[in-house]
Structures are given as structure tokens and as C-alpha cells.
PDB file of C-alpha atoms in Angstrom:
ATOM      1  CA  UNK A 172      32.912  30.919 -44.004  1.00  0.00           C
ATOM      2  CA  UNK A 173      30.730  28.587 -41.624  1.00  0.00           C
ATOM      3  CA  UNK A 174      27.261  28.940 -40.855  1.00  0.00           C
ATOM      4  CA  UNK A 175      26.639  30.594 -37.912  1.00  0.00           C
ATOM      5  CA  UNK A 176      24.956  28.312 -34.994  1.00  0.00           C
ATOM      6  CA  UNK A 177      23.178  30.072 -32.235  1.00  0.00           C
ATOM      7  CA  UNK A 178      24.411  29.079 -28.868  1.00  0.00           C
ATOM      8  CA  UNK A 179      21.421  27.295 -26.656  1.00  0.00           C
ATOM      9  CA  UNK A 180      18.435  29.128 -25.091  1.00  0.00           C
ATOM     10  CA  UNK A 181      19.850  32.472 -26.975  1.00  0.00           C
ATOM     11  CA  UNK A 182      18.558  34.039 -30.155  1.00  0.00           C
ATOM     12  CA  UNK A 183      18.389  37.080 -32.580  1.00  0.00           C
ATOM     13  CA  UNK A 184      15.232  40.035 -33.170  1.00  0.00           C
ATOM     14  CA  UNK A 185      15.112  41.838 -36.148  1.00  0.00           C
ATOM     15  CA  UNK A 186      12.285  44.322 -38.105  1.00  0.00           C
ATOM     16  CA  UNK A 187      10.098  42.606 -39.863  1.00  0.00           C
ATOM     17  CA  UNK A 188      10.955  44.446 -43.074  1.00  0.00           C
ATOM     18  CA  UNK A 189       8.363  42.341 -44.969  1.00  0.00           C
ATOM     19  CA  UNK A 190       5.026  42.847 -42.946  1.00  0.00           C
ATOM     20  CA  UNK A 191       2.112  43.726 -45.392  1.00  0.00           C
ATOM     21  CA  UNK A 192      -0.679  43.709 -43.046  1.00  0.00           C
ATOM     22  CA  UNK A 193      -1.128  44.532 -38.928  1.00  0.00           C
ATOM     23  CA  UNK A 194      -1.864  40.997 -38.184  1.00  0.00           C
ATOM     24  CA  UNK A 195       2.012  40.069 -39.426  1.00  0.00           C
ATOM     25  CA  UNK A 196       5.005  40.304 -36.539  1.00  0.00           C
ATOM     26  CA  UNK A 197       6.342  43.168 -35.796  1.00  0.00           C
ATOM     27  CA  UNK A 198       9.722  41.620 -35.691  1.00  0.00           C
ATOM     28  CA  UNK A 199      10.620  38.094 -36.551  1.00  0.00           C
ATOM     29  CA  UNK A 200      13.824  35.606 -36.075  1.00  0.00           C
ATOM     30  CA  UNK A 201      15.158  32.660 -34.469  1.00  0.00           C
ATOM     31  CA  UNK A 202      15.827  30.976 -31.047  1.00  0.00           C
ATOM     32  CA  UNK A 203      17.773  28.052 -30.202  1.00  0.00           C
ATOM     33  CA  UNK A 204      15.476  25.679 -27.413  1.00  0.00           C
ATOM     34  CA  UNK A 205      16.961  22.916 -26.454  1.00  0.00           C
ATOM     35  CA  UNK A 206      18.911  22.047 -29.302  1.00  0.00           C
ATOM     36  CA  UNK A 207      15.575  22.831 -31.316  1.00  0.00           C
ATOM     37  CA  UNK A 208      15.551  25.907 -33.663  1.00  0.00           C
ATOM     38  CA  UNK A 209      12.379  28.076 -33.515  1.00  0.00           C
ATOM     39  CA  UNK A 210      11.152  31.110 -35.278  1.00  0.00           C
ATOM     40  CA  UNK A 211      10.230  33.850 -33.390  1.00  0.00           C
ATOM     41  CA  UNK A 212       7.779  36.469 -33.667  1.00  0.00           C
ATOM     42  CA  UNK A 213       6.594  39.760 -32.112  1.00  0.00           C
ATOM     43  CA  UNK A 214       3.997  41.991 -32.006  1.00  0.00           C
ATOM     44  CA  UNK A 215       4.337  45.632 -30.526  1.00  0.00           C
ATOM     45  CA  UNK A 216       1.234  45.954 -27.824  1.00  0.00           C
ATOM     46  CA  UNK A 217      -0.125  48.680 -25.678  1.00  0.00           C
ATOM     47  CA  UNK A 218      -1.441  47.467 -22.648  1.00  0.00           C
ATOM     48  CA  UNK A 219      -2.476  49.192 -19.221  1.00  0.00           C
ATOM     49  CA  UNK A 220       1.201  48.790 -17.679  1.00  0.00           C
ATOM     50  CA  UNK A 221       2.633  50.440 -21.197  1.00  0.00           C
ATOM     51  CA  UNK A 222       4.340  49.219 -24.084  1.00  0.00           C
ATOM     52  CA  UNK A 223       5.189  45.172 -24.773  1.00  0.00           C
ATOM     53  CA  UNK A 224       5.992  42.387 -26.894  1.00  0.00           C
ATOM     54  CA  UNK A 225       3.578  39.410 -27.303  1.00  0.00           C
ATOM     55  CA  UNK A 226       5.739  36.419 -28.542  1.00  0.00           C
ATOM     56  CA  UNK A 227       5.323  33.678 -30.604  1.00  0.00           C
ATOM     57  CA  UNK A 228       7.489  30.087 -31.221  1.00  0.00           C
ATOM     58  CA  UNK A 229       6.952  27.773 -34.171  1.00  0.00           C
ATOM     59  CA  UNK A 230       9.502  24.760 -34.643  1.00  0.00           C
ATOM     60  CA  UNK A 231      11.172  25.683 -37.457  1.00  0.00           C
ATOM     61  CA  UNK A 232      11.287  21.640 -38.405  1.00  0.00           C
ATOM     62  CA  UNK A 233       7.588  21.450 -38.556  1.00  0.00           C
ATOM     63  CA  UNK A 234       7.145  24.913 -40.516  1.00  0.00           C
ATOM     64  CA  UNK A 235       9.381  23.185 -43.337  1.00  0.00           C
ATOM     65  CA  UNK A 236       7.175  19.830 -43.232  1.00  0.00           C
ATOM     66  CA  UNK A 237       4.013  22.199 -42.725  1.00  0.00           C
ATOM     67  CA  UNK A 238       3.182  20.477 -39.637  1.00  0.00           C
ATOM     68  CA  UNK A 239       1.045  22.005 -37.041  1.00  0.00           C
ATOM     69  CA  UNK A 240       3.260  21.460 -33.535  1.00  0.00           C
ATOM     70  CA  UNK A 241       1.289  19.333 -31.407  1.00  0.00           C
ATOM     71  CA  UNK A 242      -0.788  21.370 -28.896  1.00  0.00           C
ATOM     72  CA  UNK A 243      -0.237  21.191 -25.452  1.00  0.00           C
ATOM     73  CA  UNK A 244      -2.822  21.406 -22.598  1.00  0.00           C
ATOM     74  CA  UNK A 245      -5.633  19.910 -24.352  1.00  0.00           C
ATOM     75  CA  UNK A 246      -6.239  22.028 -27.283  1.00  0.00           C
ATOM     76  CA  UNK A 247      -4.981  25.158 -25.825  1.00  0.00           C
ATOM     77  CA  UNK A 248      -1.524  26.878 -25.397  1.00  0.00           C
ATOM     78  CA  UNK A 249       0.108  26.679 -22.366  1.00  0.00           C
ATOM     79  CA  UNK A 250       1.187  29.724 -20.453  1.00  0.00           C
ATOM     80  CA  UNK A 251       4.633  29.823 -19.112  1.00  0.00           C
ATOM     81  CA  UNK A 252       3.826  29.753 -15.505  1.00  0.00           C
ATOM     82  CA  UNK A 253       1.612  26.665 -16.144  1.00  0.00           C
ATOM     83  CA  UNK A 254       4.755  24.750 -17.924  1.00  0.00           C
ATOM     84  CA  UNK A 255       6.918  26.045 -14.559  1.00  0.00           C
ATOM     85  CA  UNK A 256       3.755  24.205 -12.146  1.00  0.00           C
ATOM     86  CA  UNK A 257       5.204  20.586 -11.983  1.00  0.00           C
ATOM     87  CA  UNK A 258       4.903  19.045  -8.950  1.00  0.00           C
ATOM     88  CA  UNK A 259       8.325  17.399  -7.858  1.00  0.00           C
ATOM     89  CA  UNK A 260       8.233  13.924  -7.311  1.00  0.00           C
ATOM     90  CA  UNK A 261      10.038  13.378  -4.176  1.00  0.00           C
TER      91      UNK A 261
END
């Protein structure tokens, strides 16, 4: 039977069945990005509006390698909304 290849900008969730200590993910998998595979993590939060997840990416390519991915936005991470703010060129 074949591998099974995760269509693009879809992935899969599951309990982390392995977490030893509260900093570890709540849950953990993959996501497909682009034609780049990343594992994904998530921590169960409380926060004023209720429950949520915080996420997390790391390219699974530069977990193997133990690579740090290159940081974007001097230093920092990038929020979403700031990755969204390009300004169109025309």
C-alpha cells in the first residue's frame, strides 16, 4: 500500500499521546504548505474570549538536518496579518 501524501494547504491533528511536561503540544501533526511538509503543534489556551489553540510550524526538512528555519522579520516571528500586508506593486 502507498504512502499517503497530504493534498496542499490541508493537514491532520492528533493527541499528543507522548507529552511529559506542560510546555510540550497539546496535539501535534503535519501540514502540507506549498509543497513543503511541516509539523504542527498545539497548545490548549484560555484566554479572555474562551478556549483556543496557539499553533506552531517547523519545516519538517530542517527538523531532520537540525536546522533552525531562518527567521523572518528581523529576529522575530511574523504574525499572519503582517505576512498578508504587502503592498501591490501596480
Amino acid at each position: 500500500m502507498a504512502d499517503f501524501v497530504p493534498k496542499d494547504l490541508t493537514g491532520s491533528l492528533f493527541k499528543n499521546d507522548r507529552k511529559n511536561k506542560d510546555t510540550h503540544p497539546d496535539y501535534t501533526g503535519t501540514v502540507m504548505v506549498g509543497g513543503q511538509e511541516y509539523w504542527l503543534s498545539a497548545w490548549l489556551k484560555d484566554g479572555k474570549r474562551g478556549k483556543y489553540m496557539s499553533l506552531g510550524l517547523k519545516l519538517k526538512e530542517d527538523a531532520a538536518q537540525g536546522r533552525q528555519p531562518a527567521p523572518s522579520g528581523g529576529g522575530r516571528q511574523q504574525s499572519y496579518a503582517e505576512a498578508l500586508d504587502d503592498e501591490i506593486p501596480f
